[in-house]
Tab-separated table of C-alpha atoms in Angstrom:
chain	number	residue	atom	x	y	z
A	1	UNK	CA	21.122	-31.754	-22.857
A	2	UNK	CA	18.297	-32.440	-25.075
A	3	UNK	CA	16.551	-34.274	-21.427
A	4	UNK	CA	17.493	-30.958	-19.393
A	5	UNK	CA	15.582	-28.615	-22.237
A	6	UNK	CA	12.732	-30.814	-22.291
A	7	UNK	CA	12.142	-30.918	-18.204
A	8	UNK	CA	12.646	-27.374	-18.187
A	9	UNK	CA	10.306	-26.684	-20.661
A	10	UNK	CA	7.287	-29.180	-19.092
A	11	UNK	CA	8.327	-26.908	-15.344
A	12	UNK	CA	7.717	-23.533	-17.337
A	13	UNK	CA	4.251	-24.623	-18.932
A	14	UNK	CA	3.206	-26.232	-15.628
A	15	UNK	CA	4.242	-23.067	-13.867
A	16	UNK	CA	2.208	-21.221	-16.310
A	17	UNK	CA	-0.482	-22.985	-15.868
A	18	UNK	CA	0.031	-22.722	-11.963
A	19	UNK	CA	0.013	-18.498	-12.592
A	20	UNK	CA	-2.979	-18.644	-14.558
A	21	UNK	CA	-5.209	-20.147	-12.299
A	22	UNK	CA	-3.796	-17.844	-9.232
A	23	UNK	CA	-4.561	-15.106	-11.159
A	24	UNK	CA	-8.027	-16.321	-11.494
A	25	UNK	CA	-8.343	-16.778	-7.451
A	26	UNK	CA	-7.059	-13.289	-6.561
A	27	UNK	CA	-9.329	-11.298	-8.502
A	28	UNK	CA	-12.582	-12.720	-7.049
A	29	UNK	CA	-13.790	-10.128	-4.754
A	30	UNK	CA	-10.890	-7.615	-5.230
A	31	UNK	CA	-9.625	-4.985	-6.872
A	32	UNK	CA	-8.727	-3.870	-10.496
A	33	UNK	CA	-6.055	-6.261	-11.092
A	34	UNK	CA	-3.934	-3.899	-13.696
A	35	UNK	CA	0.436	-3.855	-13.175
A	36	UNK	CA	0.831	-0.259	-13.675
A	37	UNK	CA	4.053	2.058	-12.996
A	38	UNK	CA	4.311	5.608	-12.303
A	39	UNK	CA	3.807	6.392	-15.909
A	40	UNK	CA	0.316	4.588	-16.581
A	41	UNK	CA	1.961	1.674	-18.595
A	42	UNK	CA	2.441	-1.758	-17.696
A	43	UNK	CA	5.352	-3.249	-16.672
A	44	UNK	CA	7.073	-6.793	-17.179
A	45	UNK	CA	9.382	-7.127	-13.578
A	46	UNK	CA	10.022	-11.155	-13.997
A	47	UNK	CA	12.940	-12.076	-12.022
A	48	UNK	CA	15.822	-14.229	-13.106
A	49	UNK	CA	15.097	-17.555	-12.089
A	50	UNK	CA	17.756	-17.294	-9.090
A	51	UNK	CA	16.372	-14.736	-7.108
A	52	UNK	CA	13.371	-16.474	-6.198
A	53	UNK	CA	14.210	-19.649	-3.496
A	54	UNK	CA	11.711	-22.163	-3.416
A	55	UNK	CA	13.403	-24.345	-0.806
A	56	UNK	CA	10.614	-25.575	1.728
A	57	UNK	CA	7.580	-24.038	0.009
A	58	UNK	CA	4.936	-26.344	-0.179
A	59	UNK	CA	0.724	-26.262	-1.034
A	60	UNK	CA	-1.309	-23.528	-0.663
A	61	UNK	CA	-1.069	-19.885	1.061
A	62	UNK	CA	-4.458	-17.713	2.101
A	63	UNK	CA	-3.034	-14.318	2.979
A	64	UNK	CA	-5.402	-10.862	3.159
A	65	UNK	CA	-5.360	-6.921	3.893
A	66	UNK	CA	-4.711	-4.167	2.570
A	67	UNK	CA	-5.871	-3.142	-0.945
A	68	UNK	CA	-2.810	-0.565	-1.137
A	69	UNK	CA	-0.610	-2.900	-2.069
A	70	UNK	CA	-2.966	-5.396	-4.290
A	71	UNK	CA	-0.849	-3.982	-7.118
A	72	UNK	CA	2.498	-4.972	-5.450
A	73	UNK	CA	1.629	-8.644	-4.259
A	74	UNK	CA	-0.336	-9.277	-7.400
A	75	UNK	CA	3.045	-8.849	-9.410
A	76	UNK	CA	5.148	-10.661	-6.887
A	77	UNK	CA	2.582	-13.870	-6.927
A	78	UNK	CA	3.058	-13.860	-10.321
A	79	UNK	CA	6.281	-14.037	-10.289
A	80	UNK	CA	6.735	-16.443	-7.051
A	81	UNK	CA	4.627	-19.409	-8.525
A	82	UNK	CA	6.228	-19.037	-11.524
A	83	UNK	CA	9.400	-19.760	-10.105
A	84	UNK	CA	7.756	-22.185	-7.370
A	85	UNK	CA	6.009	-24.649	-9.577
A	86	UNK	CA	2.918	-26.401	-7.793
A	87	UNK	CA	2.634	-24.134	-4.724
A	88	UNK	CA	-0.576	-21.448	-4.508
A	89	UNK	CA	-0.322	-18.056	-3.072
A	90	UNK	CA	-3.664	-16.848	-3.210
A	91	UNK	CA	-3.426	-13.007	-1.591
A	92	UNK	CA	-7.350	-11.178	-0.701
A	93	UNK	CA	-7.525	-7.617	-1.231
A	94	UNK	CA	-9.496	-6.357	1.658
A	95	UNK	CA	-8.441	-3.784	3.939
A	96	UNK	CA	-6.047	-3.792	6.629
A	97	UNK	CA	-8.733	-3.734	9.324
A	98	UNK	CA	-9.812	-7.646	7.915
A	99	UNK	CA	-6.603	-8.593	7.019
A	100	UNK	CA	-5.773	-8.163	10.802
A	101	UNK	CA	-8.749	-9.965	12.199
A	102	UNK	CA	-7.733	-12.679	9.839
A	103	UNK	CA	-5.330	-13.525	10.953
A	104	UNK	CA	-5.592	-12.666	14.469
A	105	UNK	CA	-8.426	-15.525	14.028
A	106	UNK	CA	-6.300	-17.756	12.189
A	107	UNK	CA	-7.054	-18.372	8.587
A	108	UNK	CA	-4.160	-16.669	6.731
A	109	UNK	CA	-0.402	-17.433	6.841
A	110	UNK	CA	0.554	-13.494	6.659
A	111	UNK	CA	-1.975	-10.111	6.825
A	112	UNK	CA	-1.064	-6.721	4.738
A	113	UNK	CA	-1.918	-3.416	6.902
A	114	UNK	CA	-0.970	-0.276	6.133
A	115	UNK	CA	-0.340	0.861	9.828
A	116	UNK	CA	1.346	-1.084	12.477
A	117	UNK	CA	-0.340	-3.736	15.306
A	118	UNK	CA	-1.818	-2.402	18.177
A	119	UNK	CA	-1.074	-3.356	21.411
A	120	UNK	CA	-4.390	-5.000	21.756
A	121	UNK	CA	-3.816	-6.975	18.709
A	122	UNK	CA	-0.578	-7.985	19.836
A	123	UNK	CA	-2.195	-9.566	22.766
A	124	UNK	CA	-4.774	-11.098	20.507
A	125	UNK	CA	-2.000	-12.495	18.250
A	126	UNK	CA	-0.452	-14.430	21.047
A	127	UNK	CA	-3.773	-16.960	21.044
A	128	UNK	CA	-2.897	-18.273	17.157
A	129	UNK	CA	0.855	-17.594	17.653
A	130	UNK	CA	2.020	-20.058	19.853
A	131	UNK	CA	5.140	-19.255	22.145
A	132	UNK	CA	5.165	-16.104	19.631
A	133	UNK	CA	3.571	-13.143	18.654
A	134	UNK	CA	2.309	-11.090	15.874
A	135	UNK	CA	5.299	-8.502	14.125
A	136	UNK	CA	5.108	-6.580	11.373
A	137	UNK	CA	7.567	-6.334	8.468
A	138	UNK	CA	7.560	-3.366	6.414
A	139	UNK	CA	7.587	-4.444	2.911
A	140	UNK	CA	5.870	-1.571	0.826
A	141	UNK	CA	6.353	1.925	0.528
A	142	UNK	CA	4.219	4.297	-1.878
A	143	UNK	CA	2.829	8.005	-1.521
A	144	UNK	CA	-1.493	8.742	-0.677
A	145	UNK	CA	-2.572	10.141	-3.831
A	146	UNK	CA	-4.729	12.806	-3.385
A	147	UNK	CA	-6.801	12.294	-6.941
A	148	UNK	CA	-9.328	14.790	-8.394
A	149	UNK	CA	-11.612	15.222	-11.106
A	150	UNK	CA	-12.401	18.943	-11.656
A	151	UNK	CA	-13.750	19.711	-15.020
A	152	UNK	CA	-10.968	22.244	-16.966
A	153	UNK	CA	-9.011	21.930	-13.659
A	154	UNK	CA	-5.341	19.565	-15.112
A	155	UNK	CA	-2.994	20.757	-11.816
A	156	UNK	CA	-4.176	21.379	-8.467
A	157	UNK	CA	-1.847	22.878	-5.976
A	158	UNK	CA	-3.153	21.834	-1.839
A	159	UNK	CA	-1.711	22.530	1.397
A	160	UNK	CA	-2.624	20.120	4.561
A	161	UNK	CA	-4.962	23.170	6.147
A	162	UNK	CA	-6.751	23.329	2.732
A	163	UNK	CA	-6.912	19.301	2.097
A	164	UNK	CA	-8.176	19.266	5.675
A	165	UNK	CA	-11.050	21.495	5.453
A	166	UNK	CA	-12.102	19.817	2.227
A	167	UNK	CA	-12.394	16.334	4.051
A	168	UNK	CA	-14.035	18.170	7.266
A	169	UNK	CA	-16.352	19.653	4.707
A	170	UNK	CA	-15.885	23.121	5.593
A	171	UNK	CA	-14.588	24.040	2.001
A	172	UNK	CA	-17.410	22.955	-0.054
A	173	UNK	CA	-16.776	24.815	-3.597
A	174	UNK	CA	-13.701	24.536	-5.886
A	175	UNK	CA	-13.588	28.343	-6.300
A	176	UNK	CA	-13.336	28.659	-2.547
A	177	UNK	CA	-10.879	31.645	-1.439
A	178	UNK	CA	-8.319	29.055	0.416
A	179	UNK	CA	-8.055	26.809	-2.846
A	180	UNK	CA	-7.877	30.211	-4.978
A	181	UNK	CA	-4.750	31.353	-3.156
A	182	UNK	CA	-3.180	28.225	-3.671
A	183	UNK	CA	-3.301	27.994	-6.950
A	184	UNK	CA	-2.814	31.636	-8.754
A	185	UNK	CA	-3.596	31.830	-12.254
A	186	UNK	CA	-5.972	28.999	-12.323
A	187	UNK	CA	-9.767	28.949	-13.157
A	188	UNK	CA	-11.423	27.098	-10.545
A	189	UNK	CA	-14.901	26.486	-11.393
A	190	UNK	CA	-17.881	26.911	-8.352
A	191	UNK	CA	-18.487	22.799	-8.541
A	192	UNK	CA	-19.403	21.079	-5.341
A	193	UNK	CA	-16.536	19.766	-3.819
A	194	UNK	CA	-17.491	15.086	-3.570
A	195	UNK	CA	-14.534	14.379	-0.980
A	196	UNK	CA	-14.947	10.138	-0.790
A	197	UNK	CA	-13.310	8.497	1.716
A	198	UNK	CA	-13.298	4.373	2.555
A	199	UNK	CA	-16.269	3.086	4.091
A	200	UNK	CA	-14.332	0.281	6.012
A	201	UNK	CA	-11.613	-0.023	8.555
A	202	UNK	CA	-8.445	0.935	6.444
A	203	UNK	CA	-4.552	1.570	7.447
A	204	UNK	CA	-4.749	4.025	4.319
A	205	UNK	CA	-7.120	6.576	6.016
A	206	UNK	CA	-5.184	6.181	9.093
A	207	UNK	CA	-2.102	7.273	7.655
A	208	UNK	CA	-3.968	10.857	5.776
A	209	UNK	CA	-5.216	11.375	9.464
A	210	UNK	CA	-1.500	10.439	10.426
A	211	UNK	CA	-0.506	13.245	8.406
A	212	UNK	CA	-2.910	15.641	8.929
A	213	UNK	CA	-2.946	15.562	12.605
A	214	UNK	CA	0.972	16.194	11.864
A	215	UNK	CA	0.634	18.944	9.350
A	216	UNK	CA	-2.586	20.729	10.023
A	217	UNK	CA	-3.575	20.130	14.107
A	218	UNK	CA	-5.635	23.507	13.868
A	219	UNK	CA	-7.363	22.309	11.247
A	220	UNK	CA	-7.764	18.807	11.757
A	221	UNK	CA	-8.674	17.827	15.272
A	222	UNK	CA	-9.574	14.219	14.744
A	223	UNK	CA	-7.031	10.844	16.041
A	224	UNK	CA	-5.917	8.699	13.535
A	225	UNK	CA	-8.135	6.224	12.793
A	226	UNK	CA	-8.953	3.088	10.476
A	227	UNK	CA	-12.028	4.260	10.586
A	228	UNK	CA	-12.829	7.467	8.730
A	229	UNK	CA	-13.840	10.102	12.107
A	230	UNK	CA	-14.694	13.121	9.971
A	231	UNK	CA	-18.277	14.519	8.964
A	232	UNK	CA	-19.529	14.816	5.721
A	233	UNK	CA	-18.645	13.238	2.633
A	234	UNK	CA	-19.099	10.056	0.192
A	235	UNK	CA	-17.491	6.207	1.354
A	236	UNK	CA	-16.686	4.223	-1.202
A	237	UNK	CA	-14.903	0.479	-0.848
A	238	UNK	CA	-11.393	-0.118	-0.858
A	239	UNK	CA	-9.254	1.661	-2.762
A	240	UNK	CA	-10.643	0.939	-5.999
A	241	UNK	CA	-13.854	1.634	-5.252
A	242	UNK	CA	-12.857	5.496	-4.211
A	243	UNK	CA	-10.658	5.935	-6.935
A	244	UNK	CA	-13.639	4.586	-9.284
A	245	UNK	CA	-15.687	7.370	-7.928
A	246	UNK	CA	-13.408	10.268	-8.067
A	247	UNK	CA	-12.933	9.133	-12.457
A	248	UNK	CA	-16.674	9.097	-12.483
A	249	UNK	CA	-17.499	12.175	-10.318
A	250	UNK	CA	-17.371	15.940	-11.625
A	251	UNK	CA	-15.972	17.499	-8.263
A	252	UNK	CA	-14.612	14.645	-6.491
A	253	UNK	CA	-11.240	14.048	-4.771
A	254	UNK	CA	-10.292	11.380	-2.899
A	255	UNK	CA	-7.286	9.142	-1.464
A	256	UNK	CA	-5.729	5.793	-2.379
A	257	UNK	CA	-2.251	4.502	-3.121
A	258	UNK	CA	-0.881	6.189	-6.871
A	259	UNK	CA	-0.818	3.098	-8.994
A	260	UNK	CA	-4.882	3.691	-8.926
A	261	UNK	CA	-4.314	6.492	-10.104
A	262	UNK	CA	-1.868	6.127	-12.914
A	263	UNK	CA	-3.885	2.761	-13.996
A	264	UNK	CA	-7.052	5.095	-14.225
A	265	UNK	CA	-5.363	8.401	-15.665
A	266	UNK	CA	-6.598	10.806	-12.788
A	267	UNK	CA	-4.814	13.635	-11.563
A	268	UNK	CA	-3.810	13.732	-8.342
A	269	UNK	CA	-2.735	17.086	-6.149
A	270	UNK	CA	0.683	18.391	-5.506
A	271	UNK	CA	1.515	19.004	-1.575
A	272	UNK	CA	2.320	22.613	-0.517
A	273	UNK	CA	4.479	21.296	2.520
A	274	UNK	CA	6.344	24.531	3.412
A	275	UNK	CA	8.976	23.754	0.990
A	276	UNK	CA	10.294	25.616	-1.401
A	277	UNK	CA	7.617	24.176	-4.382
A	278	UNK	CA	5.147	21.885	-4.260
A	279	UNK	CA	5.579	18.535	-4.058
A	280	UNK	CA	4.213	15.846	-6.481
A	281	UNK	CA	3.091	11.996	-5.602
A	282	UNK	CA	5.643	10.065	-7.103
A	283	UNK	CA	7.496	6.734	-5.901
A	284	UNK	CA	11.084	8.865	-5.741
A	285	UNK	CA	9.470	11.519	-3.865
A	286	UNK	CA	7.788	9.137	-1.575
A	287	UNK	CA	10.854	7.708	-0.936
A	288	UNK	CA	12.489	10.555	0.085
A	289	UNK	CA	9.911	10.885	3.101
A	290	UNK	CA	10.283	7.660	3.733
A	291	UNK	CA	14.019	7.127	3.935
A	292	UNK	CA	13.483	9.394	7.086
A	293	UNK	CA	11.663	6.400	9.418
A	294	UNK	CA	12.963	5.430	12.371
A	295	UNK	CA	11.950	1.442	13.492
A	296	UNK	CA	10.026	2.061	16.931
A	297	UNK	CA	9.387	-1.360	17.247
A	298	UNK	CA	11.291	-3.720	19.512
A	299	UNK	CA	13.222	-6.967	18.845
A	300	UNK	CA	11.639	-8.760	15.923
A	301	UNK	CA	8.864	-5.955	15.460
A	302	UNK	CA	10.219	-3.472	12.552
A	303	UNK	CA	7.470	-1.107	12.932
A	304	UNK	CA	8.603	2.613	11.719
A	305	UNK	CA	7.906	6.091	12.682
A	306	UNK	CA	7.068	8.393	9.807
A	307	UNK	CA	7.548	12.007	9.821
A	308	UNK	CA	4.219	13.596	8.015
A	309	UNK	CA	5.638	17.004	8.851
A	310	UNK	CA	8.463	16.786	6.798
A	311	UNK	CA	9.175	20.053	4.698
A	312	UNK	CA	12.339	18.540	3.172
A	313	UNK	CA	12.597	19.563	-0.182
A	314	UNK	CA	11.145	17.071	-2.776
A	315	UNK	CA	9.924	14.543	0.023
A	316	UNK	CA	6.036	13.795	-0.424
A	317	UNK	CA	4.012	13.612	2.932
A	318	UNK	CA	1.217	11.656	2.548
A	319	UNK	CA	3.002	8.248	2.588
A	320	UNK	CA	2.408	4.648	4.122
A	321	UNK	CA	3.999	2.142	4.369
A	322	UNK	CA	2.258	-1.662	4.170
A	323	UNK	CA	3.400	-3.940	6.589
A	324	UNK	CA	3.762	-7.959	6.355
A	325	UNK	CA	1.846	-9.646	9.716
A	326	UNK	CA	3.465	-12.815	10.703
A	327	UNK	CA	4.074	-14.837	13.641
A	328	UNK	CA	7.724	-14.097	15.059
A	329	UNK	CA	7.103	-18.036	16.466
A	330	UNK	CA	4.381	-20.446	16.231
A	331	UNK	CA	3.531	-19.820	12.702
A	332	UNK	CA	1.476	-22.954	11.600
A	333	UNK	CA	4.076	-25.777	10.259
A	334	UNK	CA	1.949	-26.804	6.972
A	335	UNK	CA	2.740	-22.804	5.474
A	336	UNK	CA	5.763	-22.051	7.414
A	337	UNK	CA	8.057	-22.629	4.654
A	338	UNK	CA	6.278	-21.269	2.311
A	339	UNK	CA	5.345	-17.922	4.239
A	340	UNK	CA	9.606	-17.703	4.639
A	341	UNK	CA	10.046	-18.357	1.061
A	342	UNK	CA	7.715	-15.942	-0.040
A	343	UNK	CA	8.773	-12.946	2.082
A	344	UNK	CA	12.726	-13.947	1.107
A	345	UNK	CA	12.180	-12.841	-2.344
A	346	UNK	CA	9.684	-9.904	-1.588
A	347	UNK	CA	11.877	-8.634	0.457
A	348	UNK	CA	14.842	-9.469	-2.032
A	349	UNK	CA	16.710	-7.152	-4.066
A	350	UNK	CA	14.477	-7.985	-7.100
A	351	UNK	CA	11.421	-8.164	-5.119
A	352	UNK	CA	11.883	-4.619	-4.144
A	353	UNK	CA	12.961	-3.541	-7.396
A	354	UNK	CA	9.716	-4.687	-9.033
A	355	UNK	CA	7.881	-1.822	-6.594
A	356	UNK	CA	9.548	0.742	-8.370
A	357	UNK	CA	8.697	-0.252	-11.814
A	358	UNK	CA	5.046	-0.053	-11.073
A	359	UNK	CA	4.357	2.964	-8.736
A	360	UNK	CA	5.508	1.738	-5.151
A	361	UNK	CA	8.648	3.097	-3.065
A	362	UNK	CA	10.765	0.395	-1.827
A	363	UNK	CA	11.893	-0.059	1.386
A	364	UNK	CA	14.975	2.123	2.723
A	365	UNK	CA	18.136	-0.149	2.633
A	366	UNK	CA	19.165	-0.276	6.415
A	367	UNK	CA	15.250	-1.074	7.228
A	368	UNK	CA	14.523	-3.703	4.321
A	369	UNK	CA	18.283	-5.532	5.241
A	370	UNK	CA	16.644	-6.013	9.430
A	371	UNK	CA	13.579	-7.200	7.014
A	372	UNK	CA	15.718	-9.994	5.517
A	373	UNK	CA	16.986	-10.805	9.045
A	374	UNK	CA	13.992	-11.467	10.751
A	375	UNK	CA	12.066	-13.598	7.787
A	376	UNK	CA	14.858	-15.763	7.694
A	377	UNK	CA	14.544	-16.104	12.017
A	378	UNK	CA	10.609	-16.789	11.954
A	379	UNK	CA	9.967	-20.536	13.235
């Protein structure tokens, strides 16, 4: 007994060890590395020693993408090579775009995007995935906060017309007439409206232009994009770097997944969708919208269709959901295991838990148990 206590306690302070210096790799070049929930605090989501399977994960693992769901992986890489002594998950928070062209080129085992392959990219993905292609695996939920700074302004009520014409910069003042009516009984100051938006390719714009080409086509006339298509306005890097503006900036408002905003105490708006109040950006309520997705992918491929029209009572809109990149087949041998290990317990009960303690919606039941079947299949 006394033998057993004393190996397990050398694998917990090498596996701390292990932790520390992951934590040191992943913030180079990324974002704010803070474990928030929906409240602002932090949150301790270590899983029992069971959950996490470590059988054929080996070395090290580059993945990149999207900065939405830094939070999320940061937390589950934590708690992965704490459980998988002596193997290296090393996760870049870019943006979806570059997490695609990564590994469309090769150099990471998985990519993060926040909105589904293109055909194109399929094609591209056949090149590095050999006999295979790329598929994508939702693994994150979590509502598009729409955070503000407007001094003397603490709740802002928006509708998708209204948020619209802010980002098209028609509505340039806070006092405008169309924000007014919204929001009766509130003094809305004449500021300049600073609307930020990313400066690089990310699945997170694509999914507000998702939803307002859903909720406000008079309004908003642009395709969804990675690329921001609208005139006017501030860009700002990932999604730390826009919600760093908007808590610097008298008058600004911008988008980026909640847990920026809870780590960084900004308001963010509540969504006039029709229903019968306004809506707030919360994990539950994001859920709610979610829970609604149909998969419109085929065989392996669990992409979903959202519906950004929704006007179902408590269901928040503005929604994405991050998807895991891999090779169906031909993923490279040396981080096979290791890529199937890793997604097991993400995608695991406590893996998905661990989203909503820190401001993420997990992945509907049905959807996340197809998840489960396919990471298990990839080869």
């Amino acid at each position: 007994m006394k033998l057993q206590r004393k190996n397990r306690l050398r694998a917990s302070a090498l596996g701390a060890l292990v932790v520390s210096g992951a934590l040191v790799l992943t913030a180079c070049g990324s974002d704010d590395n803070t474990k928030t929930g929906a409240d602002g605090t932090t949150k301790a989501s270590a899983p029992a020693p069971g959950d996490i399977k470590c059988d054929g994960a080996k070395g090290k693992l580059l993945a990149s993408g999207s900065s939405a769901q830094k939070n999320a992986v940061d937390l589950w890489v934590k708690n992965y090579m704490a459980a998988c002594s002596g193997v290296e998950v090393n996760y870049k928070s870019s943006s979806s775009g570059e997490g695609i062209v990564a590994f469309n080129q090769g150099t990471v085992g998985f990519a993060g995007s926040d909105s589904a392959l293109k055909p194109e990219q399929v094609e591209d993905s056949k090149k590095i995935c050999t006999g295979g292609q790329g598929i994508n695996l939702p693994m994150v939920g979590g509502p598009i906060a729409l955070g503000f700074n407007v001094a003397g302004v603490d709740k802002l009520n928006l509708d998708a017309a209204t948020i619209a014409n802010i980002f098209n910069d028609k509505i340039k003042k806070w006092d405008d007439e169309a924000i007014k009516k919204l929001n009766p009984g509130v003094t809305l100051p004449s500021t300049a409206i600073q609307a930020f938006h990313r400066s690089e390719d990310s699945g997170t714009t694509e999914n507000l232009g998702k939803y307002l080409k859903a909720a406000a086509p008079d309004a908003w006339s642009y395709e969804a994009s990675k690329k921001w298509p609208a005139p006017g306005g501030q860009a700002a890097s990932g999604s730390a770097g826009v919600a760093s503006q908007v808590k610097a900036v008298d008058g600004a408002i911008g988008y980026f997944e909640l847990s920026y905003a809870t780590s960084q105490s900004i308001k963010t708006v509540d969504v006039n969708t029709g229903a019968t109040a306004p809506v707030k950006a919360t994990p539950e309520n994001a859920s709610k919208a979610i829970s609604a997705a149909k998969i419109a992918g085929t065989g392996s491929d669990l992409a979903l269709k959202l519906d950004y029209a929704t006007k179902a009572e408590g269901a928040y809109p503005i929604v994405l959901v991050t998807y895991e990149v891999v090779c169906d087949k031909g993923n490279k041998p040396e981080t096979l295991g290791t890529v199937k290990s890793f997604l097991e317990y993400t995608a695991s009960d406590a893996g998905q838990k661990a989203l909503t303690e820190n401001g993420y919606a997990p992945i509907p039941t049905e959807i996340n148990s197809k998840v489960r079947e396919v990471v298990k299949s990839l080869a």
